[in-house]
Amino acid sequence: MAETGGGGTPRERYRAQVRAEIKQHAWERIGTAGASALSLNAIAKQMGLSGPALYRYFAGRDELITELVRDAYRSLADTLRAVVDGKASGKGAQGAPLAPDLAKLAHGLRGWALEDPNRYFLVYGTPVPGYHAPDDTTVIADEIMRMLLDACMALPGDREPAPFAAHLAEHRQWGEGHPAPPAVLHKAVTFWTRLHGVLSLEAAGHFNGMGFDPARLFDAELDDLLNG
Amino acid sequence: MAETGGGGTPRERYRAQVRAEIKQHAWERIGTAGASALSLNAIAKQMGLSGPALYRYFAGRDELITELVRDAYRSLADTLRAVVDGKASGKGAQGAPLAPDLAKLAHGLRGWALEDPNRYFLVYGTPVPGYHAPDDTTVIADEIMRMLLDACMALPGDREPAPFAAHLAEHRQWGEGHPAPPAVLHKAVTFWTRLHGVLSLEAAGHFNGMGFDPARLFDAELDDLLNG
DNA sequence: TGTACATCAGTGAACGCGCGTTCACTGATGTAC
DNA sequence: TGTACATCAGTGAACGCGCGTTCACTGATGTAC
């Protein structure tokens, strides 16, 4: 991606560009039918290429999916990073400029998730059947949790910590080295699971016939996390 | 299912039995590879039958999946019903015998979800790509929400209701006719999304390398719902 | 009780399809002198 | 600047596979008299 317009020989630039183009078409197809329906031949046809042509750019279907999963994680992490750094806003700049980082993260997450639900599910949904995620993703997942911990640290008023917070602090193999106290660890995990609960049901369409506005439910959960 | 051992001609009983057997093998395959990998031919082979034989029992692949989805919803509703009625326990009878219905429901839901994660995802997960759920499911989904509302009614202490509760009461196309006040509606929806947040991430294996015990996280969320 | 007939479960062959992937090839693009 | 060669993108044919589904059939099971 970063190589597309940059250095390298013309052939290298062309290669990178076609690779990106293949991925883009892959995302379009994933957006339509989900990740398990990804087909190299179908992508090739859509690009006006012959099936085997794609093997110049990817070793096979698995490598393509691996790359897409990695990109999805990276994209989420970058989006959240940008939101925290104030370079972008999850909801629009007219809102509260003093919004805590946790609110920015939440709205950034929501925007990213709904922008392409299938991409969201590729990261946080049902694992793709015969496929195992690459190791890099756990690194990026950890990076995301660290951002979350940072944002939770800045939050005021932690009442008495729940018993689970202690368990969490004693059994922690994520965000290692981060100085967050037990209550903050708990807050971060809760932030993750609660917002995922709303987002995944919304993105899958499970609120569809119910009548209420999912955005308000999301904001209500966020409020509870900020002030609870 | 209910017909298997019951009345009808011998041929009808045989038919029902083979249908059930097909479904059972289908569940096994779904448990292994997910619903999108369901294949009639593969099921037939596993049963020692020829491929086309299954067309005596199901009009095609879609009808099979439809039936499985319906059964999954039904199974969840029945499980929750039984738990609330005290005919079964979600966690073991030695626990608090005075546990509120909401806690019973929660543990019933968790037990059901982890018993077969792919069945859970068939109900509350990413929709199967080219497939649309049958209408009956919304009826069962509503039945489940009503049980939830009943359980939430029995809960003590509702402080001042959140603004979202009012919105929810004014835009409600589910559990219609149920006398739950706004705060209870809010509680029920929150119960659903929060527990789903934990369960779906746990069932998909997203807590795997993190070290903590998902069961404790689940209970912590439940406690918060009961006492928050 | 026995015979004649209807019902229906299951088979095997076949259809067309799309899949991932390999291989030997053509033709264009870039490099070296 | 022009020529000779190497690199490499893309093609078309082919392989084997499994899929959903149809069709005409065989043979067993049940029913009617």
Coordinates of C-alpha atoms (C1' of nucleotides) in Angstrom, one line a residue:
Chain A
M1 CA 0.0 0.0 0.0
A2 CA 2.6 2.5 1.1
E3 CA 4.8 1.3 -1.8
T4 CA 2.3 2.0 -4.5
G5 CA 3.4 5.5 -5.4
G6 CA 6.8 5.3 -3.9
G7 CA 10.2 3.9 -4.9
G8 CA 11.3 0.7 -6.5
T9 CA 11.7 -0.1 -10.2
P10 CA 8.7 0.4 -12.5
R11 CA 8.1 -3.3 -12.5
E12 CA 8.0 -3.3 -8.7
R13 CA 5.6 -0.4 -8.7
Y14 CA 3.4 -2.1 -11.2
R15 CA 3.4 -5.3 -9.2
A16 CA 2.4 -3.5 -6.0
Q17 CA -0.3 -1.7 -7.8
V18 CA -1.8 -4.8 -9.3
R19 CA -1.6 -6.6 -5.9
A20 CA -3.5 -3.7 -4.4
E21 CA -6.0 -3.9 -7.2
I22 CA -6.6 -7.6 -6.5
K23 CA -7.1 -6.9 -2.8
Q24 CA -9.6 -4.2 -3.6
H25 CA -11.6 -6.5 -5.8
A26 CA -11.4 -9.2 -3.1
W27 CA -12.8 -6.7 -0.6
E28 CA -15.7 -6.0 -2.9
R29 CA -16.5 -9.6 -3.2
I30 CA -16.2 -10.2 0.6
G31 CA -18.5 -7.3 1.1
T32 CA -21.1 -9.0 -1.0
A33 CA -20.9 -12.6 -0.1
G34 CA -18.6 -12.9 2.9
A35 CA -15.1 -14.1 3.3
S36 CA -15.8 -17.8 2.9
A37 CA -17.1 -17.2 -0.7
L38 CA -13.8 -15.7 -1.8
S39 CA -12.7 -17.1 -5.1
L40 CA -9.5 -16.3 -7.1
N41 CA -11.1 -17.2 -10.4
A42 CA -14.1 -14.9 -9.7
I43 CA -11.7 -12.0 -8.8
A44 CA -9.7 -12.6 -12.0
K45 CA -12.8 -12.6 -14.1
Q46 CA -14.0 -9.4 -12.5
M47 CA -10.6 -7.8 -13.3
G48 CA -10.7 -8.9 -16.9
L49 CA -7.8 -11.3 -16.3
S50 CA -7.4 -15.0 -16.7
G51 CA -7.6 -17.2 -13.6
P52 CA -3.9 -18.2 -13.3
A53 CA -2.7 -14.7 -13.8
L54 CA -3.3 -14.0 -10.1
Y55 CA -0.7 -16.6 -9.2
R56 CA 1.9 -14.0 -10.2
Y57 CA 0.9 -12.0 -7.2
F58 CA -0.3 -14.4 -4.6
A59 CA 0.8 -18.0 -3.9
G60 CA -2.8 -19.0 -3.6
R61 CA -6.1 -18.4 -2.0
D62 CA -4.8 -18.8 1.5
E63 CA -2.1 -16.2 1.1
L64 CA -4.7 -13.7 -0.2
I65 CA -6.9 -14.2 2.7
T66 CA -4.0 -14.0 5.1
E67 CA -3.1 -10.7 3.6
L68 CA -6.6 -9.4 3.8
V69 CA -6.9 -10.3 7.4
R70 CA -3.6 -8.6 8.2
D71 CA -4.7 -5.5 6.3
A72 CA -8.0 -5.4 8.1
Y73 CA -6.3 -5.6 11.5
R74 CA -3.8 -2.9 10.4
S75 CA -6.6 -0.7 9.1
L76 CA -8.5 -0.9 12.4
A77 CA -5.4 -0.1 14.4
D78 CA -4.5 2.8 12.1
T79 CA -8.0 4.2 12.2
L80 CA -8.1 4.1 16.0
R81 CA -4.6 5.6 16.3
A82 CA -5.6 8.4 14.0
V83 CA -8.7 9.0 16.0
V84 CA -6.9 9.2 19.3
D85 CA -4.3 11.5 17.8
G86 CA -7.0 13.8 16.7
K87 CA -6.2 13.5 13.0
A88 CA -9.6 12.2 12.3
S89 CA -12.9 12.1 14.1
G90 CA -15.2 9.2 14.5
K91 CA -18.4 11.2 14.5
G92 CA -17.8 14.7 13.1
A93 CA -15.8 17.6 14.5
Q94 CA -18.7 19.6 15.7
G95 CA -19.2 17.4 18.7
A96 CA -17.5 17.8 22.1
P97 CA -13.9 18.8 21.4
L98 CA -13.1 17.7 24.9
A99 CA -14.5 14.2 24.4
P100 CA -12.3 11.7 26.2
D101 CA -10.2 9.4 24.1
L102 CA -12.4 6.5 25.1
A103 CA -15.3 8.1 23.3
K104 CA -13.2 8.9 20.3
L105 CA -12.1 5.2 20.2
A106 CA -15.6 4.0 20.5
H107 CA -16.9 6.1 17.6
G108 CA -13.9 5.4 15.5
L109 CA -14.5 1.7 16.1
R110 CA -18.2 2.0 15.2
G111 CA -17.4 4.0 12.0
W112 CA -14.8 1.5 10.9
A113 CA -17.1 -1.5 11.7
L114 CA -20.1 -0.2 9.8
E115 CA -18.1 1.0 6.9
D116 CA -17.6 -2.6 5.9
P117 CA -19.3 -5.1 8.2
N118 CA -17.7 -8.1 6.6
R119 CA -14.2 -6.6 7.2
Y120 CA -15.2 -6.2 10.9
F121 CA -16.3 -9.8 11.0
L122 CA -13.1 -10.9 9.4
V123 CA -11.4 -9.4 12.5
Y124 CA -13.8 -10.1 15.4
G125 CA -16.3 -12.5 13.9
T126 CA -16.6 -16.2 13.4
P127 CA -13.3 -17.6 12.3
V128 CA -13.1 -18.5 8.6
P129 CA -13.7 -22.3 8.4
G130 CA -10.5 -23.9 7.1
Y131 CA -8.3 -21.0 7.8
H132 CA -6.0 -19.9 10.6
A133 CA -5.1 -16.3 11.3
P134 CA -1.4 -15.3 10.9
D135 CA 0.7 -14.5 14.0
D136 CA 1.1 -10.8 13.2
T137 CA -2.5 -10.3 14.0
T138 CA -2.0 -11.0 17.6
V139 CA 0.6 -8.3 17.7
I140 CA -1.8 -5.8 16.1
A141 CA -4.6 -6.9 18.4
D142 CA -2.3 -6.2 21.4
E143 CA -1.5 -2.8 19.9
I144 CA -5.2 -2.1 19.9
M145 CA -5.7 -3.2 23.4
R146 CA -2.8 -0.9 24.5
M147 CA -4.6 2.1 22.9
L148 CA -7.6 1.1 24.8
L149 CA -5.7 0.8 28.1
D150 CA -4.2 4.3 27.5
A151 CA -7.6 5.7 26.9
C152 CA -9.1 4.0 30.0
M153 CA -6.2 5.3 32.2
A154 CA -7.3 8.9 31.4
L155 CA -10.8 8.2 32.8
P156 CA -11.8 9.6 36.2
G157 CA -13.4 7.9 39.2
D158 CA -12.8 4.3 39.6
R159 CA -15.0 3.0 42.4
E160 CA -14.2 -0.1 44.2
P161 CA -12.8 -2.6 41.7
A162 CA -14.9 -5.8 41.0
P163 CA -13.4 -9.2 42.0
F164 CA -12.9 -9.9 38.3
A165 CA -10.4 -7.1 38.0
A166 CA -8.1 -8.9 40.4
H167 CA -8.4 -12.1 38.4
L168 CA -7.7 -10.2 35.2
A169 CA -4.5 -8.6 36.7
E170 CA -3.2 -12.0 37.8
H171 CA -3.9 -13.7 34.5
R172 CA -2.8 -11.3 31.9
Q173 CA -0.9 -12.2 28.8
W174 CA -1.8 -9.1 26.9
G175 CA -0.7 -5.5 27.0
E176 CA 2.3 -6.8 29.0
G177 CA 4.3 -4.1 30.6
H178 CA 1.5 -1.6 30.5
P179 CA 1.1 0.1 34.0
A180 CA -2.7 -0.1 34.0
P181 CA -4.2 -1.0 37.4
P182 CA -6.7 -3.9 37.7
A183 CA -9.7 -1.6 37.5
V184 CA -8.4 -0.2 34.2
L185 CA -7.8 -3.6 32.8
H186 CA -11.3 -4.5 33.6
K187 CA -12.6 -1.4 32.0
A188 CA -10.7 -2.0 28.8
V189 CA -12.0 -5.6 28.4
T190 CA -15.5 -4.5 29.2
F191 CA -15.3 -1.7 26.7
W192 CA -14.3 -4.2 24.1
T193 CA -16.9 -6.8 24.8
R194 CA -19.8 -4.4 25.3
L195 CA -19.3 -2.4 22.2
H196 CA -18.6 -5.6 20.2
G197 CA -21.9 -6.9 21.5
V198 CA -23.8 -4.0 20.0
L199 CA -21.8 -3.7 16.9
S200 CA -21.8 -7.3 15.9
L201 CA -25.5 -7.7 16.4
E202 CA -26.1 -4.5 14.5
A203 CA -23.8 -5.3 11.6
A204 CA -25.3 -8.8 11.3
G205 CA -28.8 -7.2 11.1
H206 CA -30.1 -8.7 14.2
F207 CA -31.7 -5.4 15.4
N208 CA -33.4 -5.0 12.0
G209 CA -37.1 -5.5 12.7
M210 CA -37.0 -4.2 16.3
G211 CA -37.6 -0.5 15.6
F212 CA -35.0 1.3 17.8
D213 CA -31.9 3.1 16.6
P214 CA -28.8 1.0 17.1
A215 CA -26.7 4.2 17.2
R216 CA -28.5 5.3 20.4
L217 CA -28.0 1.9 22.0
F218 CA -24.3 2.1 21.2
D219 CA -24.1 5.6 22.7
A220 CA -26.0 4.5 25.8
E221 CA -23.5 1.7 26.3
L222 CA -20.6 4.1 25.8
D223 CA -22.1 6.6 28.3
D224 CA -22.3 3.8 30.8
L225 CA -18.7 2.9 30.3
L226 CA -17.6 6.5 30.6
N227 CA -19.7 7.3 33.7
G228 CA -20.4 4.0 35.3
Chain B
M1 CA -38.4 -34.5 16.5
A2 CA -41.5 -34.9 18.6
E3 CA -42.8 -37.3 15.9
T4 CA -39.9 -39.6 16.0
G5 CA -41.3 -42.1 18.5
G6 CA -44.9 -41.2 18.2
G7 CA -47.8 -41.9 16.0
G8 CA -48.2 -42.2 12.2
T9 CA -47.7 -45.1 9.9
P10 CA -44.4 -47.0 10.0
R11 CA -43.4 -45.3 6.9
E12 CA -44.0 -41.9 8.4
R13 CA -42.1 -42.8 11.5
Y14 CA -39.2 -44.1 9.4
R15 CA -39.2 -40.9 7.3
A16 CA -39.1 -38.7 10.4
Q17 CA -36.3 -40.8 11.8
V18 CA -34.1 -40.5 8.7
R19 CA -34.8 -36.8 8.5
A20 CA -33.6 -36.4 12.1
E21 CA -30.6 -38.5 11.3
I22 CA -29.7 -36.3 8.4
K23 CA -30.0 -33.2 10.5
Q24 CA -27.8 -34.7 13.2
H25 CA -25.1 -35.4 10.6
A26 CA -25.6 -31.9 9.3
W27 CA -24.9 -30.5 12.8
E28 CA -21.8 -32.6 13.1
R29 CA -20.5 -31.1 9.9
I30 CA -21.5 -27.6 10.9
G31 CA -19.7 -28.1 14.1
T32 CA -16.5 -28.9 12.2
A33 CA -16.5 -26.5 9.3
G34 CA -19.3 -24.0 9.9
A35 CA -22.6 -23.6 8.2
S36 CA -21.3 -22.2 4.9
A37 CA -19.5 -25.5 4.2
L38 CA -22.6 -27.6 4.5
S39 CA -22.9 -30.1 1.6
L40 CA -25.6 -32.6 0.9
N41 CA -23.3 -35.0 -0.9
A42 CA -20.9 -35.0 2.0
I43 CA -23.7 -35.7 4.5
A44 CA -25.0 -38.5 2.3
K45 CA -21.6 -40.1 2.0
Q46 CA -21.1 -39.9 5.8
M47 CA -24.4 -41.7 6.2
G48 CA -23.5 -44.4 3.7
L49 CA -26.1 -43.2 1.3
S50 CA -26.0 -42.0 -2.3
G51 CA -26.2 -38.2 -2.8
P52 CA -29.6 -38.0 -4.4
A53 CA -31.2 -40.1 -1.6
L54 CA -31.4 -37.0 0.6
Y55 CA -33.8 -35.4 -1.9
R56 CA -36.4 -37.8 -0.6
Y57 CA -36.3 -35.9 2.7
F58 CA -35.4 -32.3 1.8
A59 CA -36.2 -30.3 -1.3
G60 CA -32.6 -29.1 -1.4
R61 CA -29.7 -27.6 0.5
D62 CA -31.6 -24.4 1.3
E63 CA -34.5 -26.3 2.9
L64 CA -32.1 -28.2 5.1
I65 CA -30.4 -25.1 6.3
T66 CA -33.7 -23.4 6.9
E67 CA -34.7 -26.3 9.0
L68 CA -31.5 -26.2 11.0
V69 CA -31.8 -22.6 11.7
R70 CA -35.3 -23.0 12.9
D71 CA -34.3 -25.9 15.1
A72 CA -31.5 -23.9 16.5
Y73 CA -33.8 -21.0 17.5
R74 CA -36.3 -23.5 18.9
S75 CA -33.6 -25.3 20.9
L76 CA -32.4 -22.1 22.4
A77 CA -36.0 -21.0 23.3
D78 CA -36.8 -24.4 24.8
T79 CA -33.5 -24.4 26.8
L80 CA -34.2 -21.0 28.2
R81 CA -37.8 -21.9 29.0
A82 CA -36.7 -25.0 30.8
V83 CA -34.1 -23.1 32.8
V84 CA -36.6 -20.5 33.9
D85 CA -39.1 -23.1 34.8
G86 CA -36.5 -24.8 37.0
K87 CA -36.6 -28.0 35.1
A88 CA -32.9 -27.7 34.3
S89 CA -30.1 -25.6 35.6
G90 CA -27.5 -23.7 33.6
K91 CA -24.7 -24.1 36.1
G92 CA -25.5 -26.9 38.6
A93 CA -28.0 -27.2 41.4
Q94 CA -25.6 -26.6 44.2
G95 CA -25.5 -22.9 43.5
A96 CA -27.9 -20.3 44.9
P97 CA -31.3 -21.8 44.8
L98 CA -32.7 -18.3 45.0
A99 CA -30.9 -17.1 41.9
P100 CA -33.0 -14.7 40.0
D101 CA -34.4 -15.8 36.7
L102 CA -32.1 -13.4 34.9
A103 CA -29.1 -15.3 36.2
K104 CA -30.6 -18.6 35.2
L105 CA -31.2 -17.3 31.8
A106 CA -27.7 -16.1 31.5
H107 CA -26.1 -19.4 32.5
G108 CA -28.6 -21.2 30.3
L109 CA -27.6 -19.1 27.4
R110 CA -24.0 -19.6 28.0
G111 CA -24.3 -23.3 28.4
W112 CA -26.3 -23.5 25.2
A113 CA -23.8 -21.3 23.3
L114 CA -20.7 -23.2 24.3
E115 CA -22.3 -26.6 23.8
D116 CA -22.1 -25.9 20.1
P117 CA -20.6 -22.6 19.1
N118 CA -21.5 -22.9 15.5
R119 CA -25.1 -23.4 16.4
Y120 CA -24.9 -20.2 18.4
F121 CA -23.4 -18.4 15.4
L122 CA -26.2 -19.7 13.2
V123 CA -28.6 -17.9 15.4
Y124 CA -26.7 -14.7 16.5
G125 CA -23.7 -14.6 14.2
T126 CA -22.8 -13.4 10.7
P127 CA -25.7 -14.3 8.4
V128 CA -25.0 -17.2 6.1
P129 CA -23.9 -15.6 2.8
G130 CA -26.5 -16.4 0.1
Y131 CA -29.2 -17.4 2.6
H132 CA -32.2 -15.7 4.2
A133 CA -33.6 -16.8 7.5
P134 CA -37.2 -18.0 7.6
D135 CA -40.0 -15.9 9.1
D136 CA -40.7 -18.2 12.0
T137 CA -37.4 -17.3 13.5
T138 CA -38.5 -13.8 14.3
V139 CA -41.4 -15.2 16.2
I140 CA -39.1 -17.4 18.3
A141 CA -36.7 -14.5 18.7
D142 CA -39.5 -12.5 20.1
E143 CA -40.5 -15.3 22.4
I144 CA -36.9 -15.3 23.8
M145 CA -37.0 -11.5 24.3
R146 CA -40.3 -11.9 26.2
M147 CA -38.7 -14.4 28.6
L148 CA -36.0 -11.9 29.0
L149 CA -38.5 -9.1 29.8
D150 CA -40.2 -11.3 32.3
A151 CA -37.0 -12.0 34.1
C152 CA -36.0 -8.4 34.1
M153 CA -39.4 -7.4 35.6
A154 CA -38.6 -9.4 38.6
L155 CA -35.4 -7.5 39.2
P156 CA -35.2 -5.0 42.1
G157 CA -34.1 -1.4 42.1
D158 CA -34.3 0.6 38.9
R159 CA -32.6 3.9 39.4
E160 CA -33.3 6.8 37.1
P161 CA -33.8 5.4 33.6
A162 CA -31.3 6.4 30.9
P163 CA -32.4 8.6 28.0
F164 CA -32.1 5.6 25.7
A165 CA -34.8 3.8 27.7
A166 CA -37.4 6.4 26.6
H167 CA -36.3 6.0 22.9
L168 CA -36.6 2.3 23.2
A169 CA -40.1 2.5 24.6
E170 CA -41.2 4.8 21.8
H171 CA -39.7 2.7 19.0
R172 CA -40.6 -0.8 19.9
Q173 CA -41.7 -3.5 17.5
W174 CA -40.7 -6.4 19.6
G175 CA -42.3 -8.0 22.7
E176 CA -45.4 -6.0 21.8
G177 CA -48.1 -6.0 24.5
H178 CA -45.6 -6.8 27.2
P179 CA -46.1 -4.4 30.1
A180 CA -42.4 -3.8 30.8
P181 CA -41.6 -0.2 31.6
P182 CA -38.8 1.6 29.7
A183 CA -36.1 0.8 32.2
V184 CA -36.9 -2.9 31.9
L185 CA -36.8 -2.8 28.1
H186 CA -33.4 -1.2 28.4
K187 CA -32.2 -3.8 30.8
A188 CA -33.4 -6.6 28.5
V189 CA -31.6 -5.3 25.5
T190 CA -28.5 -4.6 27.4
F191 CA -28.6 -8.1 28.9
W192 CA -28.7 -9.4 25.4
T193 CA -25.9 -7.3 23.8
R194 CA -23.5 -7.5 26.8
L195 CA -23.7 -11.3 27.1
H196 CA -23.5 -11.7 23.4
G197 CA -20.4 -9.6 23.4
V198 CA -18.7 -11.9 25.8
L199 CA -20.1 -15.1 24.4
S200 CA -19.4 -14.4 20.7
L201 CA -15.8 -13.4 21.3
E202 CA -15.3 -16.4 23.6
A203 CA -16.9 -18.9 21.2
A204 CA -14.9 -17.5 18.3
G205 CA -11.7 -17.9 20.3
H206 CA -10.8 -14.3 20.5
F207 CA -9.9 -14.5 24.2
N208 CA -7.6 -17.4 23.6
G209 CA -4.1 -16.1 24.1
M210 CA -5.1 -13.6 26.7
G211 CA -4.9 -15.7 29.9
F212 CA -8.0 -14.8 31.8
D213 CA -11.0 -17.0 32.4
P214 CA -13.9 -16.1 30.1
A215 CA -16.4 -17.6 32.5
R216 CA -15.4 -15.0 35.1
L217 CA -15.7 -12.2 32.7
F218 CA -19.2 -13.5 31.8
D219 CA -20.1 -13.7 35.5
A220 CA -18.8 -10.2 36.1
E221 CA -20.9 -8.8 33.3
L222 CA -23.9 -10.7 34.7
D223 CA -23.3 -9.3 38.2
D224 CA -23.2 -5.9 36.8
L225 CA -26.5 -6.5 35.1
L226 CA -28.1 -7.8 38.3
N227 CA -26.8 -5.2 40.6
G228 CA -26.0 -2.2 38.4
Chain C
dT1 C1' -53.9 -66.6 4.3
dG2 C1' -52.3 -65.6 -0.2
dT3 C1' -52.0 -63.0 -4.3
dA4 C1' -51.9 -58.4 -7.2
dC5 C1' -50.9 -53.9 -7.0
dA6 C1' -49.4 -49.3 -5.5
dT7 C1' -46.2 -46.7 -2.9
dC8 C1' -41.9 -45.1 -2.1
dA9 C1' -36.7 -45.4 -0.5
dG10 C1' -32.5 -45.6 -2.6
dT11 C1' -29.3 -46.2 -6.7
dG12 C1' -26.2 -45.0 -10.6
dA13 C1' -25.5 -42.3 -14.4
dA14 C1' -25.4 -37.9 -16.1
dC15 C1' -25.5 -32.7 -16.5
dG16 C1' -23.3 -28.3 -16.0
dC17 C1' -20.8 -25.7 -13.0
dG18 C1' -17.0 -23.3 -10.6
dC19 C1' -13.3 -24.2 -7.9
dG20 C1' -7.8 -24.2 -6.9
dT21 C1' -3.9 -25.1 -9.2
dT22 C1' -0.1 -26.7 -12.8
dC23 C1' 2.1 -26.1 -17.0
dA24 C1' 4.1 -24.9 -21.4
dC25 C1' 3.6 -21.0 -24.1
dT26 C1' 3.6 -16.0 -26.2
dG27 C1' 4.5 -11.4 -26.2
dA28 C1' 5.7 -7.2 -24.1
dT29 C1' 8.9 -4.7 -21.0
dG30 C1' 13.2 -3.7 -19.2
dT31 C1' 18.5 -4.2 -19.1
dA32 C1' 23.3 -4.5 -20.9
dC33 C1' 26.5 -3.7 -24.1
Chain D
dT1 C1' 21.3 5.2 -30.4
dG2 C1' 20.5 0.5 -31.7
dT3 C1' 20.8 -4.2 -31.1
dA4 C1' 20.7 -8.9 -28.2
dC5 C1' 19.2 -10.9 -24.4
dA6 C1' 16.8 -11.7 -20.0
dT7 C1' 12.9 -11.0 -17.3
dC8 C1' 8.4 -11.5 -16.3
dA9 C1' 3.1 -10.6 -16.9
dG10 C1' -0.5 -12.9 -18.8
dT11 C1' -2.8 -16.7 -21.7
dG12 C1' -5.2 -21.0 -22.8
dA13 C1' -5.5 -25.7 -22.0
dA14 C1' -5.8 -29.1 -18.9
dC15 C1' -6.2 -31.8 -14.3
dG16 C1' -9.0 -33.5 -10.7
dC17 C1' -12.3 -32.3 -7.6
dG18 C1' -16.9 -31.7 -5.3
dC19 C1' -20.9 -29.4 -5.6
dG20 C1' -26.4 -29.2 -6.3
dT21 C1' -29.6 -31.3 -8.9
dT22 C1' -32.5 -34.3 -12.5
dC23 C1' -33.8 -38.6 -14.2
dA24 C1' -35.1 -43.3 -15.2
dC25 C1' -34.6 -47.3 -12.8
dT26 C1' -34.8 -51.3 -9.2
dG27 C1' -36.3 -53.5 -5.3
dA28 C1' -38.3 -53.6 -0.9
dT29 C1' -42.3 -52.4 1.9
dG30 C1' -47.1 -51.8 2.7
dT31 C1' -52.1 -52.1 1.2
dA32 C1' -56.4 -54.1 -0.8
dC33 C1' -59.0 -57.7 -2.0

